[in-house]
Amino acid sequence: MRRFMRAVRCHRFAALDKSGTPLPIREVLSLDDVPTPPLRNDGVLVASSYAGIQYPDFLQAQGLYQIKPKLPYIPGMDVVGTVVDKGCDVSEAQLKIGDRVYCNTALCPYGGGGTGALAEVISISSNAVFPVPDQLHMSSVANLGRNYCAAYHSLKVIGNVGPDDLVLVDGASGGVGMATVELAKAMGAKVIAGVSNKDKGTLPGTLADKVLVYGRDRESYKQFKKEAKEACAELGHPQGASVIVDVVHGDLFQDALVSCIKPLGKICLVGFVAGQKPIKPGLLLIKEAMVVGSLWGRWARENPVAFRCNMNEILNFMVEGKIDGRADNIYSLDDYIKAFELFENNAGRGNTVICIEPNKSSCSRAKL
């Protein structure tokens, strides 16, 4: 194993400039030579092939995420690669050298709170490593944690979604939103996908039962509410959606989403890309609706066996073709900044992946 490796590092938080001027994301990230991490007794060393980058990774580099790592840090929570060494406490039954694996640094006690993936080699606890089936291209599972784990936690652990339920999800063209559409359909539910403009409806439109545009102002939210209620009734749920997965929040939550939930339905708060707004209890009381914060990491750490079962279910959905493991945007490690700038420019769609493995030909495929 080489003594040094290449890794992307964040050296300061982009949104926290002392003069009050936000810095471009490219001014706080750099591709550095750093020491290769040591192998631990309970862990493995993984040669990275692909790392997933999503909006939370960009938000974290701005200093606006709920977890602020100690600077400098290596971004990224999701990484896929090959086991190249393993500690003395890791049995052959658990993992073997040469295994293709997905790694989630948020589940690792020394994983930096979900960081460290954008490196040529990672050292990670074996409990945070999951075998990748041979039928799947490794790039297709490079966003399992940020996207599919977040979506599945809302749908299964919180929402208990099953056949004939109705799921409404906003931000449906993004990573978590698209994963929610895919997983809900795989679980037998009907889906209404909400997007901010018509151009963003192409990707979720291939799977969702209805795609509706909610726009960006209060008037368009009002129209979306009307159309969503009509869609609920048309899909056999006149009282509203069984579960709403809210990635957007902002004024959309109060102006439209709450009115679209059925009595005793659940609204899962996953994100707030449109900002955080106060939640008024009056309509929630009338609707008898439950609003639940949806963060899968704590639950996964406290319920490792159940979480591993969920991971296996997601991977099986991919193997069976019930969900389409995709890499919608692939960049080489040298071009890593372009991945972050997608989210800086509000241009992120689906799954964004950085190819780390030396064979550059495998980085050229825009979609798999």
PDB file of C-alpha atoms in Angstrom, residues 101-253:
ATOM      1  CA  VAL A 101     -18.306  -3.339  -1.264  1.00  0.00           C
ATOM      2  CA  TYR A 102     -20.381  -0.253  -0.542  1.00  0.00           C
ATOM      3  CA  CYS A 103     -19.176   1.765   2.466  1.00  0.00           C
ATOM      4  CA  ASN A 104     -21.075   4.305   4.540  1.00  0.00           C
ATOM      5  CA  THR A 105     -18.804   6.471   6.678  1.00  0.00           C
ATOM      6  CA  ALA A 106     -21.733   7.765   8.764  1.00  0.00           C
ATOM      7  CA  LEU A 107     -22.020   4.301  10.347  1.00  0.00           C
ATOM      8  CA  CYS A 108     -18.322   4.121  11.235  1.00  0.00           C
ATOM      9  CA  PRO A 109     -17.266   5.224  14.751  1.00  0.00           C
ATOM     10  CA  TYR A 110     -14.207   6.880  13.219  1.00  0.00           C
ATOM     11  CA  GLY A 111     -15.974   7.995  10.039  1.00  0.00           C
ATOM     12  CA  GLY A 112     -15.974  11.713  10.800  1.00  0.00           C
ATOM     13  CA  GLY A 113     -19.749  12.005  11.002  1.00  0.00           C
ATOM     14  CA  GLY A 114     -20.297  10.969   7.396  1.00  0.00           C
ATOM     15  CA  THR A 115     -17.137  12.282   5.731  1.00  0.00           C
ATOM     16  CA  GLY A 116     -13.971  10.820   4.213  1.00  0.00           C
ATOM     17  CA  ALA A 117     -15.284   9.173   1.034  1.00  0.00           C
ATOM     18  CA  LEU A 118     -13.562  11.351  -1.580  1.00  0.00           C
ATOM     19  CA  ALA A 119     -10.216   9.598  -1.276  1.00  0.00           C
ATOM     20  CA  GLU A 120      -8.371   6.882  -3.156  1.00  0.00           C
ATOM     21  CA  VAL A 121      -8.318   4.657  -0.053  1.00  0.00           C
ATOM     22  CA  ILE A 122     -10.569   4.638   3.002  1.00  0.00           C
ATOM     23  CA  SER A 123     -10.194   2.900   6.353  1.00  0.00           C
ATOM     24  CA  ILE A 124     -13.590   1.901   7.713  1.00  0.00           C
ATOM     25  CA  SER A 125     -15.213  -0.358  10.300  1.00  0.00           C
ATOM     26  CA  SER A 126     -16.473  -3.655   8.893  1.00  0.00           C
ATOM     27  CA  ASN A 127     -19.912  -2.873  10.370  1.00  0.00           C
ATOM     28  CA  ALA A 128     -20.230   0.005   7.882  1.00  0.00           C
ATOM     29  CA  VAL A 129     -19.435  -2.148   4.842  1.00  0.00           C
ATOM     30  CA  PHE A 130     -21.963  -3.996   2.645  1.00  0.00           C
ATOM     31  CA  PRO A 131     -21.227  -6.458  -0.191  1.00  0.00           C
ATOM     32  CA  VAL A 132     -22.274  -5.304  -3.664  1.00  0.00           C
ATOM     33  CA  PRO A 133     -23.965  -7.995  -5.797  1.00  0.00           C
ATOM     34  CA  ASP A 134     -22.013  -8.979  -8.892  1.00  0.00           C
ATOM     35  CA  GLN A 135     -24.948  -8.040 -11.151  1.00  0.00           C
ATOM     36  CA  LEU A 136     -24.637  -4.342 -10.254  1.00  0.00           C
ATOM     37  CA  HIS A 137     -22.158  -1.852 -11.670  1.00  0.00           C
ATOM     38  CA  MET A 138     -20.398  -0.233  -8.725  1.00  0.00           C
ATOM     39  CA  SER A 139     -21.274   3.299  -9.819  1.00  0.00           C
ATOM     40  CA  SER A 140     -24.969   2.455  -9.535  1.00  0.00           C
ATOM     41  CA  VAL A 141     -24.761   2.068  -5.749  1.00  0.00           C
ATOM     42  CA  ALA A 142     -22.492   5.035  -5.022  1.00  0.00           C
ATOM     43  CA  ASN A 143     -25.347   7.116  -3.576  1.00  0.00           C
ATOM     44  CA  LEU A 144     -27.089   4.528  -1.417  1.00  0.00           C
ATOM     45  CA  GLY A 145     -26.701   6.429   1.846  1.00  0.00           C
ATOM     46  CA  ARG A 146     -27.467  10.006   0.868  1.00  0.00           C
ATOM     47  CA  ASN A 147     -30.362   9.071  -1.407  1.00  0.00           C
ATOM     48  CA  TYR A 148     -31.805   5.594  -1.012  1.00  0.00           C
ATOM     49  CA  CYS A 149     -31.258   5.138   2.737  1.00  0.00           C
ATOM     50  CA  ALA A 150     -32.853   8.521   3.393  1.00  0.00           C
ATOM     51  CA  ALA A 151     -35.833   7.681   1.183  1.00  0.00           C
ATOM     52  CA  TYR A 152     -36.299   4.140   2.516  1.00  0.00           C
ATOM     53  CA  HIS A 153     -36.161   5.307   6.124  1.00  0.00           C
ATOM     54  CA  SER A 154     -39.038   7.714   5.443  1.00  0.00           C
ATOM     55  CA  LEU A 155     -41.073   5.178   3.489  1.00  0.00           C
ATOM     56  CA  LYS A 156     -40.533   2.019   5.531  1.00  0.00           C
ATOM     57  CA  VAL A 157     -39.342   2.815   9.052  1.00  0.00           C
ATOM     58  CA  ILE A 158     -41.496   5.934   9.538  1.00  0.00           C
ATOM     59  CA  GLY A 159     -44.228   5.626   6.911  1.00  0.00           C
ATOM     60  CA  ASN A 160     -44.707   1.844   6.852  1.00  0.00           C
ATOM     61  CA  VAL A 161     -45.651   2.180   3.192  1.00  0.00           C
ATOM     62  CA  GLY A 162     -47.178  -0.831   1.494  1.00  0.00           C
ATOM     63  CA  PRO A 163     -49.150  -1.790  -1.612  1.00  0.00           C
ATOM     64  CA  ASP A 164     -51.941   0.637  -2.574  1.00  0.00           C
ATOM     65  CA  ASP A 165     -50.664   3.427  -0.306  1.00  0.00           C
ATOM     66  CA  LEU A 166     -50.216   6.847  -1.899  1.00  0.00           C
ATOM     67  CA  VAL A 167     -46.913   8.719  -1.545  1.00  0.00           C
ATOM     68  CA  LEU A 168     -46.397  12.373  -2.458  1.00  0.00           C
ATOM     69  CA  VAL A 169     -42.816  13.607  -2.730  1.00  0.00           C
ATOM     70  CA  ASP A 170     -41.523  17.071  -3.614  1.00  0.00           C
ATOM     71  CA  GLY A 171     -38.070  17.762  -5.046  1.00  0.00           C
ATOM     72  CA  ALA A 172     -38.690  14.620  -7.096  1.00  0.00           C
ATOM     73  CA  SER A 173     -35.967  15.287  -9.679  1.00  0.00           C
ATOM     74  CA  GLY A 174     -33.213  15.353  -7.034  1.00  0.00           C
ATOM     75  CA  GLY A 175     -31.354  12.431  -5.499  1.00  0.00           C
ATOM     76  CA  VAL A 176     -33.590  11.726  -2.490  1.00  0.00           C
ATOM     77  CA  GLY A 177     -36.734  12.662  -4.386  1.00  0.00           C
ATOM     78  CA  MET A 178     -36.037  10.301  -7.276  1.00  0.00           C
ATOM     79  CA  ALA A 179     -35.030   7.517  -4.870  1.00  0.00           C
ATOM     80  CA  THR A 180     -38.357   8.017  -3.073  1.00  0.00           C
ATOM     81  CA  VAL A 181     -40.264   7.657  -6.345  1.00  0.00           C
ATOM     82  CA  GLU A 182     -38.375   4.483  -7.255  1.00  0.00           C
ATOM     83  CA  LEU A 183     -38.618   2.821  -3.858  1.00  0.00           C
ATOM     84  CA  ALA A 184     -42.281   3.691  -3.322  1.00  0.00           C
ATOM     85  CA  LYS A 185     -43.165   2.116  -6.672  1.00  0.00           C
ATOM     86  CA  ALA A 186     -41.061  -0.947  -5.843  1.00  0.00           C
ATOM     87  CA  MET A 187     -43.043  -1.269  -2.597  1.00  0.00           C
ATOM     88  CA  GLY A 188     -46.314  -1.271  -4.538  1.00  0.00           C
ATOM     89  CA  ALA A 189     -47.442   2.273  -3.731  1.00  0.00           C
ATOM     90  CA  LYS A 190     -48.858   4.919  -6.038  1.00  0.00           C
ATOM     91  CA  VAL A 191     -46.748   8.078  -6.363  1.00  0.00           C
ATOM     92  CA  ILE A 192     -47.337  11.768  -7.024  1.00  0.00           C
ATOM     93  CA  ALA A 193     -44.022  13.460  -7.865  1.00  0.00           C
ATOM     94  CA  GLY A 194     -43.713  17.209  -7.364  1.00  0.00           C
ATOM     95  CA  VAL A 195     -41.090  19.268  -9.217  1.00  0.00           C
ATOM     96  CA  SER A 196     -40.344  22.994  -9.340  1.00  0.00           C
ATOM     97  CA  ASN A 197     -40.602  23.308 -13.137  1.00  0.00           C
ATOM     98  CA  LYS A 198     -41.721  21.265 -16.114  1.00  0.00           C
ATOM     99  CA  ASP A 199     -38.177  20.560 -17.314  1.00  0.00           C
ATOM    100  CA  LYS A 200     -37.438  18.669 -14.102  1.00  0.00           C
ATOM    101  CA  GLY A 201     -40.354  16.287 -14.599  1.00  0.00           C
ATOM    102  CA  THR A 202     -38.686  14.072 -17.201  1.00  0.00           C
ATOM    103  CA  LEU A 203     -36.747  11.818 -14.815  1.00  0.00           C
ATOM    104  CA  PRO A 204     -39.482  11.092 -12.223  1.00  0.00           C
ATOM    105  CA  GLY A 205     -42.096  11.063 -15.003  1.00  0.00           C
ATOM    106  CA  THR A 206     -40.888   7.663 -16.181  1.00  0.00           C
ATOM    107  CA  LEU A 207     -42.109   6.042 -12.943  1.00  0.00           C
ATOM    108  CA  ALA A 208     -44.511   8.270 -11.016  1.00  0.00           C
ATOM    109  CA  ASP A 209     -48.265   7.963 -11.509  1.00  0.00           C
ATOM    110  CA  LYS A 210     -48.565  11.751 -11.617  1.00  0.00           C
ATOM    111  CA  VAL A 211     -45.989  14.527 -12.038  1.00  0.00           C
ATOM    112  CA  LEU A 212     -47.097  18.000 -10.909  1.00  0.00           C
ATOM    113  CA  VAL A 213     -45.281  21.350 -10.937  1.00  0.00           C
ATOM    114  CA  TYR A 214     -45.368  23.410  -7.738  1.00  0.00           C
ATOM    115  CA  GLY A 215     -43.298  26.334  -9.027  1.00  0.00           C
ATOM    116  CA  ARG A 216     -41.572  28.853  -6.790  1.00  0.00           C
ATOM    117  CA  ASP A 217     -44.220  31.290  -5.526  1.00  0.00           C
ATOM    118  CA  ARG A 218     -47.315  31.306  -3.343  1.00  0.00           C
ATOM    119  CA  GLU A 219     -49.734  31.423  -6.300  1.00  0.00           C
ATOM    120  CA  SER A 220     -48.164  28.378  -7.951  1.00  0.00           C
ATOM    121  CA  TYR A 221     -48.196  26.548  -4.599  1.00  0.00           C
ATOM    122  CA  LYS A 222     -51.941  27.190  -4.386  1.00  0.00           C
ATOM    123  CA  GLN A 223     -52.442  25.719  -7.857  1.00  0.00           C
ATOM    124  CA  PHE A 224     -50.254  22.735  -6.956  1.00  0.00           C
ATOM    125  CA  LYS A 225     -52.393  22.082  -3.870  1.00  0.00           C
ATOM    126  CA  LYS A 226     -55.532  22.017  -6.017  1.00  0.00           C
ATOM    127  CA  GLU A 227     -53.992  19.704  -8.613  1.00  0.00           C
ATOM    128  CA  ALA A 228     -52.483  17.410  -5.971  1.00  0.00           C
ATOM    129  CA  LYS A 229     -55.846  16.966  -4.242  1.00  0.00           C
ATOM    130  CA  GLU A 230     -57.440  16.137  -7.577  1.00  0.00           C
ATOM    131  CA  ALA A 231     -54.647  13.642  -8.295  1.00  0.00           C
ATOM    132  CA  CYS A 232     -55.131  11.979  -4.901  1.00  0.00           C
ATOM    133  CA  ALA A 233     -58.811  11.447  -5.655  1.00  0.00           C
ATOM    134  CA  GLU A 234     -58.069  10.209  -9.179  1.00  0.00           C
ATOM    135  CA  LEU A 235     -55.597   7.654  -7.769  1.00  0.00           C
ATOM    136  CA  GLY A 236     -58.164   6.310  -5.309  1.00  0.00           C
ATOM    137  CA  HIS A 237     -57.209   8.345  -2.237  1.00  0.00           C
ATOM    138  CA  PRO A 238     -59.789  11.152  -1.918  1.00  0.00           C
ATOM    139  CA  GLN A 239     -58.718  11.899   1.672  1.00  0.00           C
ATOM    140  CA  GLY A 240     -55.127  12.577   0.640  1.00  0.00           C
ATOM    141  CA  ALA A 241     -51.692  10.968   0.544  1.00  0.00           C
ATOM    142  CA  SER A 242     -50.754   8.285   3.060  1.00  0.00           C
ATOM    143  CA  VAL A 243     -47.199   9.629   3.354  1.00  0.00           C
ATOM    144  CA  ILE A 244     -45.586  12.853   2.168  1.00  0.00           C
ATOM    145  CA  VAL A 245     -41.799  13.006   1.858  1.00  0.00           C
ATOM    146  CA  ASP A 246     -40.770  16.669   2.062  1.00  0.00           C
ATOM    147  CA  VAL A 247     -37.321  17.524   0.757  1.00  0.00           C
ATOM    148  CA  VAL A 248     -38.111  21.165  -0.022  1.00  0.00           C
ATOM    149  CA  HIS A 249     -40.007  22.674   2.954  1.00  0.00           C
ATOM    150  CA  GLY A 250     -40.110  26.503   2.804  1.00  0.00           C
ATOM    151  CA  ASP A 251     -43.545  28.005   2.183  1.00  0.00           C
ATOM    152  CA  LEU A 252     -44.540  24.955   0.135  1.00  0.00           C
ATOM    153  CA  PHE A 253     -45.027  22.963   3.352  1.00  0.00           C
TER     154      PHE A 253
END
